[in-house]
Amino acid sequence: METKSKKVPDGGYGWFIVLGCFMAHVLIGGFDRSEGIYFLQFTERFEKNAQLTSWPGALVSTIRHFLGPLAGILSSHYSARTTVMIGTLFMTVGTLLNAFCPDFFFLFVSHAALQGFGRGLMYAPSLIIVGTYFDKHRGLAAGLGCSGVGVGTFCIVPFTQWLFDTYLFQGAFTIQSAVALNGLVVAMLFRPLSLHFKFTGQQRNRGVDIQLKTTLLPKHQELGEKSDVKGLEIGEKNHLQIQPSPEPKIHKDGWFKSSLNICFPKENNKQQREKMSHSLHLSLLKDASFCIFCVSIMLFTSAFKAAFTFIPALVKTKGLSDSEAALVLSLSGVFDTIGRIVAGIILDIPSLRPLRPVVYNFFIFSIAAVSFTMPFFTSFLWLCVLCCVYGTLSGAYISQKSVLVVDILGVEHLASSFGLLICFQAVGTCVGPPLSGAFRDAFGSYDEAFYLGGSFMIVAGVLMVLCNICLRKKQHKKNNNEINIEIKL
């Protein structure tokens, strides 16, 4: 039976799915935001220029974003659990190979390719399976799951710096590979929805079995020994006619095959497979407002990725220690989470919903101002304050991008537009850090890299203004057409 014919849980075991999504974002977010720490370690160990050293960190995020549509297709054809388990193994192997890399260029295989592939296969399925388990509370569930990014930044970034200080390069990456292996625990929480319905159906059948037997037994006990056996046979016969309870197939397959079926299950949902097979609709780019929004997101992501790559290096140039640089970065993660939650609550207020595009513009220009201001401060306290503001604003911006896509294209195009959007983000993550690194090499300081990021943010904000103008014109035209149709009727 197809899962589409059944009502989604919208709670119950679904909250364990949210827990799995949260843990996946803790791991992925923590490793992603640790790229600034990795950049310092790679620079110290291999002594390459800033532009070249930034490439592995840029490519790992690029590959993760580009793999979003593929990971979605794999999770719909097989299952989120299977896809996340495979991704975890790639991420673990890549992290372990980092510890023994013979030269810098080996990082393009271990860090960029293997870890990028692994993170990509873990990221998209964790969001997709939350959507399948929830309907009424989908927004809340997705928001809680994604908030793990900030927690991962706060916990894993300083832990990563401590590992390098305590166990040096090889020991730190070896231990981090064990941390990455926790993705297998996350994967086991992702029970496929079809398997969930099968499991809950069997539990319901067993409940009926027990209830029928307990109602029949007192009557059997009132009869004699002979009639007791006879009555029990009749009762069991009637019970089998009322509700057959066949043995689950899993007991007949043997322990090895049963274990494989549990660890690598296959989702049975034709509707979802057909939906994901058409996840990229290039025709949506004909919509001017959406196309401009995609380019704006690309520029934002370029500056955002570069900032989190070079914040620890910038802090160190102000005379602060590696531990203080890691703490500044981790604090931004805490306020990233706060920004996501607060922005979701505020912008869901009915009176503020029409102003969402304007508020979005405010976020971009404010982040640009922080980027331009950051290089001027040298004290640890002020750098913490600025990074907290940066984390709050960027978290609010990122959390509301899907909401703005709905405002532009409508909810019916959300799934197909998401694949296009993350592909534009992938281009941004690929361009941002190397270009900012080239500015550092050319000018001799990291200040110019943040000026470049602020400039990108300003251009992104101007594009968002144009996007809002196009959106207003489109809505005005739509309203006029509806009025004309009513007049004709």
Short mmCIF file of C-alpha atoms in Angstrom, two decimals, residues 11-341:
data_model
loop_
_atom_site.label_atom_id
_atom_site.label_comp_id
_atom_site.label_asym_id
_atom_site.label_seq_id
_atom_site.Cartn_x
_atom_site.Cartn_y
_atom_site.Cartn_z
CA GLY A 11 4.13 13.95 15.63
CA GLY A 12 4.77 10.75 17.56
CA TYR A 13 7.83 9.06 16.09
CA GLY A 14 8.15 12.09 13.82
CA TRP A 15 9.82 13.96 16.68
CA PHE A 16 12.61 11.36 16.64
CA ILE A 17 12.99 12.19 12.95
CA VAL A 18 13.36 15.85 13.96
CA LEU A 19 15.97 14.79 16.53
CA GLY A 20 17.87 12.98 13.76
CA CYS A 21 17.68 16.06 11.53
CA PHE A 22 18.93 18.20 14.41
CA MET A 23 21.89 15.86 15.03
CA ALA A 24 22.72 15.75 11.31
CA HIS A 25 22.84 19.56 11.24
CA VAL A 26 25.00 19.58 14.39
CA LEU A 27 27.57 17.41 12.58
CA ILE A 28 27.40 19.09 9.17
CA GLY A 29 27.17 22.62 10.60
CA GLY A 30 30.00 21.99 13.06
CA PHE A 31 32.33 20.63 10.38
CA ASP A 32 31.36 23.37 7.89
CA ARG A 33 31.93 26.19 10.37
CA SER A 34 35.28 24.62 11.38
CA GLU A 35 36.67 25.38 7.92
CA GLY A 36 38.27 28.53 9.38
CA ILE A 37 40.17 26.35 11.87
CA TYR A 38 41.16 23.94 9.09
CA PHE A 39 42.35 26.87 6.97
CA LEU A 40 44.80 27.94 9.71
CA GLN A 41 46.03 24.35 10.17
CA PHE A 42 46.50 23.79 6.43
CA THR A 43 48.35 27.11 6.13
CA GLU A 44 50.71 26.24 8.98
CA ARG A 45 51.35 22.67 7.82
CA PHE A 46 51.70 23.11 4.05
CA GLU A 47 52.74 26.80 3.81
CA LYS A 48 50.75 27.63 0.69
CA ASN A 49 49.26 31.03 -0.16
CA ALA A 50 45.80 32.00 1.09
CA GLN A 51 44.06 31.59 -2.26
CA LEU A 52 45.28 28.03 -2.82
CA THR A 53 44.77 27.01 0.83
CA SER A 54 41.14 28.14 0.73
CA TRP A 55 40.24 25.88 -2.21
CA PRO A 56 39.62 22.57 -0.32
CA GLY A 57 37.23 24.32 2.09
CA ALA A 58 35.46 26.06 -0.77
CA LEU A 59 35.07 22.88 -2.81
CA VAL A 60 33.74 20.79 0.07
CA SER A 61 30.77 23.18 0.45
CA THR A 62 30.36 23.45 -3.32
CA ILE A 63 30.12 19.69 -3.74
CA ARG A 64 27.73 19.46 -0.77
CA HIS A 65 25.34 21.95 -2.36
CA PHE A 66 25.57 20.51 -5.88
CA LEU A 67 24.78 17.05 -4.51
CA GLY A 68 21.48 18.26 -3.03
CA PRO A 69 19.29 17.17 -5.98
CA LEU A 70 21.17 13.86 -6.35
CA ALA A 71 20.87 13.13 -2.62
CA GLY A 72 17.15 13.84 -2.84
CA ILE A 73 16.73 11.41 -5.73
CA LEU A 74 18.74 8.69 -3.92
CA SER A 75 16.75 9.09 -0.71
CA SER A 76 13.45 8.85 -2.61
CA HIS A 77 14.53 5.79 -4.65
CA TYR A 78 16.08 4.00 -1.67
CA SER A 79 15.61 5.74 1.71
CA ALA A 80 16.95 8.60 3.79
CA ARG A 81 18.53 6.07 6.18
CA THR A 82 20.45 4.34 3.38
CA THR A 83 21.62 7.62 1.85
CA VAL A 84 22.75 9.10 5.18
CA MET A 85 24.63 5.92 6.12
CA ILE A 86 26.54 5.96 2.83
CA GLY A 87 27.25 9.67 3.26
CA THR A 88 28.52 9.09 6.80
CA LEU A 89 30.99 6.47 5.59
CA PHE A 90 32.34 8.83 2.90
CA MET A 91 32.65 11.68 5.42
CA THR A 92 34.39 9.45 7.98
CA VAL A 93 36.90 8.06 5.47
CA GLY A 94 37.65 11.53 4.11
CA THR A 95 38.27 12.95 7.60
CA LEU A 96 40.51 10.01 8.51
CA LEU A 97 42.55 10.37 5.31
CA ASN A 98 43.12 14.04 6.16
CA ALA A 99 45.18 12.88 9.13
CA PHE A 100 47.63 11.06 6.84
CA CYS A 101 47.65 13.30 3.75
CA PRO A 102 51.19 13.26 2.27
CA ASP A 103 50.93 16.71 0.65
CA PHE A 104 48.54 19.62 0.23
CA PHE A 105 47.03 18.51 -3.07
CA PHE A 106 45.85 15.23 -1.50
CA LEU A 107 43.32 17.39 0.39
CA PHE A 108 41.42 17.88 -2.87
CA VAL A 109 40.58 14.16 -2.69
CA SER A 110 40.21 13.55 1.06
CA HIS A 111 38.81 16.87 2.25
CA ALA A 112 37.06 18.31 -0.81
CA ALA A 113 35.78 15.27 -2.74
CA LEU A 114 35.16 12.58 -0.11
CA GLN A 115 33.94 14.87 2.67
CA GLY A 116 31.93 16.98 0.23
CA PHE A 117 30.24 13.87 -1.14
CA GLY A 118 29.56 12.60 2.38
CA ARG A 119 28.14 15.87 3.72
CA GLY A 120 25.97 16.24 0.63
CA LEU A 121 24.43 12.80 1.10
CA MET A 122 23.72 13.58 4.76
CA TYR A 123 22.28 17.09 4.34
CA ALA A 124 19.33 16.92 1.90
CA PRO A 125 17.80 13.58 3.06
CA SER A 126 17.58 14.84 6.66
CA LEU A 127 15.35 17.71 5.48
CA ILE A 128 13.34 15.60 3.03
CA ILE A 129 12.33 12.94 5.57
CA VAL A 130 11.13 15.63 8.01
CA GLY A 131 8.80 16.86 5.28
CA THR A 132 7.37 13.36 4.76
CA TYR A 133 6.62 12.85 8.47
CA PHE A 134 4.96 16.23 9.04
CA ASP A 135 2.15 18.22 7.46
CA LYS A 136 0.48 20.58 9.95
CA HIS A 137 3.68 21.17 11.97
CA ARG A 138 6.12 20.95 9.07
CA GLY A 139 7.47 24.48 9.49
CA LEU A 140 8.13 24.02 13.21
CA ALA A 141 9.74 20.60 12.65
CA ALA A 142 12.05 21.88 9.90
CA GLY A 143 13.02 24.92 11.98
CA LEU A 144 13.90 22.81 15.01
CA GLY A 145 15.92 20.39 12.87
CA CYS A 146 17.91 23.14 11.12
CA SER A 147 18.72 24.86 14.42
CA GLY A 148 21.37 22.19 14.94
CA VAL A 149 23.75 24.24 12.76
CA GLY A 150 24.22 26.84 15.49
CA VAL A 151 24.64 24.18 18.18
CA GLY A 152 27.25 22.42 16.05
CA THR A 153 29.11 25.70 15.57
CA PHE A 154 29.10 26.42 19.30
CA CYS A 155 30.19 22.89 20.33
CA ILE A 156 32.29 21.42 17.52
CA VAL A 157 34.33 24.52 16.51
CA PRO A 158 36.02 25.06 19.91
CA PHE A 159 36.30 21.28 20.34
CA THR A 160 38.12 21.12 16.99
CA GLN A 161 40.58 23.82 18.09
CA TRP A 162 41.16 21.97 21.37
CA LEU A 163 41.87 18.75 19.44
CA PHE A 164 44.52 20.47 17.32
CA ASP A 165 46.09 22.10 20.40
CA THR A 166 46.14 18.81 22.32
CA TYR A 167 46.64 16.03 19.74
CA LEU A 168 48.17 17.99 16.83
CA PHE A 169 47.27 17.48 13.16
CA GLN A 170 47.07 13.68 12.86
CA GLY A 171 45.46 13.06 16.23
CA ALA A 172 42.83 15.77 15.74
CA PHE A 173 41.61 14.48 12.37
CA THR A 174 41.65 10.87 13.61
CA ILE A 175 39.39 11.76 16.54
CA GLN A 176 37.18 13.87 14.28
CA SER A 177 36.67 10.88 12.00
CA ALA A 178 35.20 9.08 15.03
CA VAL A 179 32.93 12.10 15.62
CA ALA A 180 31.78 11.94 11.99
CA LEU A 181 30.94 8.24 12.45
CA ASN A 182 28.06 9.31 14.73
CA GLY A 183 26.16 9.94 11.51
CA LEU A 184 25.35 6.21 11.58
CA VAL A 185 23.36 6.80 14.78
CA VAL A 186 21.56 9.66 13.04
CA ALA A 187 20.76 7.42 10.09
CA MET A 188 19.16 4.75 12.29
CA LEU A 189 16.68 7.34 13.57
CA PHE A 190 15.49 7.93 10.00
CA ARG A 191 12.93 5.15 9.77
CA PRO A 192 11.33 5.17 6.26
CA LEU A 193 7.70 6.21 6.37
CA SER A 194 6.50 3.04 4.62
CA LEU A 195 8.39 0.93 7.19
CA HIS A 196 6.88 3.07 9.95
CA PHE A 197 3.35 2.36 8.70
CA LYS A 198 4.15 -1.37 8.44
CA PHE A 199 5.61 -1.42 11.96
CA THR A 200 2.72 0.49 13.56
CA GLY A 201 0.23 -1.74 11.66
CA GLN A 202 1.84 -4.90 13.10
CA GLN A 203 1.78 -3.38 16.58
CA ARG A 204 -1.93 -2.64 16.15
CA ASN A 205 -2.58 -6.24 15.05
CA ARG A 206 -0.78 -7.59 18.10
CA GLY A 207 -2.91 -5.35 20.31
CA VAL A 208 -6.06 -6.81 18.76
CA ASP A 209 -4.68 -10.35 19.30
CA ILE A 210 -4.06 -9.72 22.99
CA GLN A 211 -7.45 -8.03 23.53
CA LEU A 212 -9.40 -10.87 21.90
CA LYS A 213 -7.52 -13.57 23.84
CA THR A 214 -7.97 -11.81 27.17
CA THR A 215 -11.73 -11.47 26.59
CA LEU A 216 -12.05 -15.16 25.68
CA LEU A 217 -9.93 -16.62 28.49
CA PRO A 218 -12.31 -15.88 31.40
CA LYS A 219 -15.06 -17.75 29.58
CA HIS A 220 -12.72 -20.73 29.05
CA GLN A 221 -11.83 -20.79 32.74
CA GLU A 222 -15.51 -21.15 33.76
CA LEU A 223 -15.78 -24.43 31.79
CA GLY A 224 -14.27 -27.77 32.72
CA GLU A 225 -10.88 -28.95 31.61
CA LYS A 226 -12.33 -30.65 28.52
CA SER A 227 -14.58 -27.83 27.49
CA ASP A 228 -11.73 -25.35 28.24
CA VAL A 229 -9.52 -26.86 25.55
CA LYS A 230 -12.41 -27.09 23.11
CA GLY A 231 -13.52 -23.53 23.76
CA LEU A 232 -9.94 -22.27 23.33
CA GLU A 233 -9.70 -23.99 19.95
CA ILE A 234 -12.98 -22.37 18.84
CA GLY A 235 -11.80 -19.00 20.17
CA GLU A 236 -8.48 -19.23 18.34
CA LYS A 237 -10.30 -20.31 15.17
CA ASN A 238 -12.69 -17.34 15.42
CA HIS A 239 -9.77 -15.03 16.16
CA LEU A 240 -7.91 -16.13 13.01
CA GLN A 241 -11.04 -15.45 10.99
CA ILE A 242 -11.48 -11.99 12.49
CA GLN A 243 -7.87 -10.72 12.26
CA PRO A 244 -5.09 -12.76 10.64
CA SER A 245 -1.67 -12.03 12.11
CA PRO A 246 0.99 -13.45 9.81
CA GLU A 247 4.59 -13.69 10.92
CA PRO A 248 6.66 -10.72 9.73
CA LYS A 249 8.80 -11.57 6.74
CA ILE A 250 11.88 -10.35 8.56
CA HIS A 251 12.01 -13.55 10.69
CA LYS A 252 12.24 -15.78 7.62
CA ASP A 253 15.19 -14.06 5.94
CA GLY A 254 18.02 -14.93 8.31
CA TRP A 255 19.97 -12.57 10.54
CA PHE A 256 22.34 -11.20 7.87
CA LYS A 257 19.68 -10.30 5.30
CA SER A 258 17.41 -8.97 8.04
CA SER A 259 20.22 -6.74 9.31
CA LEU A 260 20.83 -5.40 5.81
CA ASN A 261 17.12 -4.69 5.39
CA ILE A 262 17.11 -2.73 8.66
CA CYS A 263 20.32 -0.78 7.95
CA PHE A 264 19.66 -0.19 4.25
CA PRO A 265 15.86 -0.18 3.82
CA LYS A 266 14.12 0.88 0.63
CA GLU A 267 11.35 3.46 0.74
CA ASN A 268 8.11 2.45 -1.01
CA ASN A 269 6.66 5.75 -2.22
CA LYS A 270 6.10 6.13 -5.97
CA GLN A 271 4.65 9.63 -5.57
CA GLN A 272 7.82 10.91 -3.93
CA ARG A 273 10.07 9.25 -6.54
CA GLU A 274 8.14 10.87 -9.39
CA LYS A 275 8.30 14.24 -7.60
CA MET A 276 12.08 14.09 -7.08
CA SER A 277 12.80 12.89 -10.62
CA HIS A 278 11.69 16.33 -11.81
CA SER A 279 13.46 18.30 -9.07
CA LEU A 280 15.14 20.78 -11.44
CA HIS A 281 12.82 22.98 -13.51
CA LEU A 282 15.04 25.36 -15.48
CA SER A 283 11.93 27.07 -16.87
CA LEU A 284 11.49 28.74 -13.45
CA LEU A 285 14.46 30.95 -14.29
CA LYS A 286 12.24 32.71 -16.85
CA ASP A 287 10.56 34.37 -13.87
CA ALA A 288 12.56 37.63 -13.52
CA SER A 289 12.05 38.00 -9.77
CA PHE A 290 13.17 34.42 -9.05
CA CYS A 291 16.18 34.67 -11.37
CA ILE A 292 17.34 37.89 -9.69
CA PHE A 293 16.79 36.31 -6.27
CA CYS A 294 19.01 33.34 -7.23
CA VAL A 295 21.86 35.65 -8.28
CA SER A 296 21.45 37.61 -5.04
CA ILE A 297 21.65 34.40 -3.00
CA MET A 298 24.77 33.39 -4.94
CA LEU A 299 26.53 36.66 -4.02
CA PHE A 300 25.39 36.41 -0.40
CA THR A 301 26.66 32.83 -0.10
CA SER A 302 29.98 33.83 -1.65
CA ALA A 303 30.55 36.52 0.99
CA PHE A 304 29.09 34.41 3.82
CA LYS A 305 31.32 31.38 3.12
CA ALA A 306 34.41 33.58 2.80
CA ALA A 307 33.64 35.33 6.10
CA PHE A 308 33.40 32.10 8.10
CA THR A 309 36.57 30.81 6.43
CA PHE A 310 38.65 33.89 7.29
CA ILE A 311 37.16 35.11 10.62
CA PRO A 312 39.67 33.04 12.70
CA ALA A 313 42.56 34.29 10.55
CA LEU A 314 41.37 37.90 10.88
CA VAL A 315 41.08 37.55 14.66
CA LYS A 316 44.62 36.15 14.86
CA THR A 317 46.01 39.15 12.96
CA LYS A 318 44.62 41.34 15.76
CA GLY A 319 47.06 39.68 18.20
CA LEU A 320 44.61 37.15 19.68
CA SER A 321 45.19 33.41 20.23
CA ASP A 322 43.87 30.41 18.29
CA SER A 323 41.50 29.56 21.14
CA GLU A 324 40.07 33.08 21.19
CA ALA A 325 39.61 32.94 17.41
CA ALA A 326 37.69 29.66 17.76
CA LEU A 327 35.56 31.13 20.57
CA VAL A 328 34.61 34.15 18.43
CA LEU A 329 33.49 31.78 15.67
CA SER A 330 31.55 29.53 18.03
CA LEU A 331 29.66 32.47 19.57
CA SER A 332 28.45 33.44 16.11
CA GLY A 333 26.94 29.96 15.87
CA VAL A 334 24.87 30.45 19.03
CA PHE A 335 23.42 33.70 17.71
CA ASP A 336 22.91 32.09 14.30
CA THR A 337 20.44 29.73 15.98
CA ILE A 338 18.76 32.59 17.85
CA GLY A 339 18.44 34.57 14.62
CA ARG A 340 16.77 31.66 12.82
CA ILE A 341 14.19 31.10 15.55
#
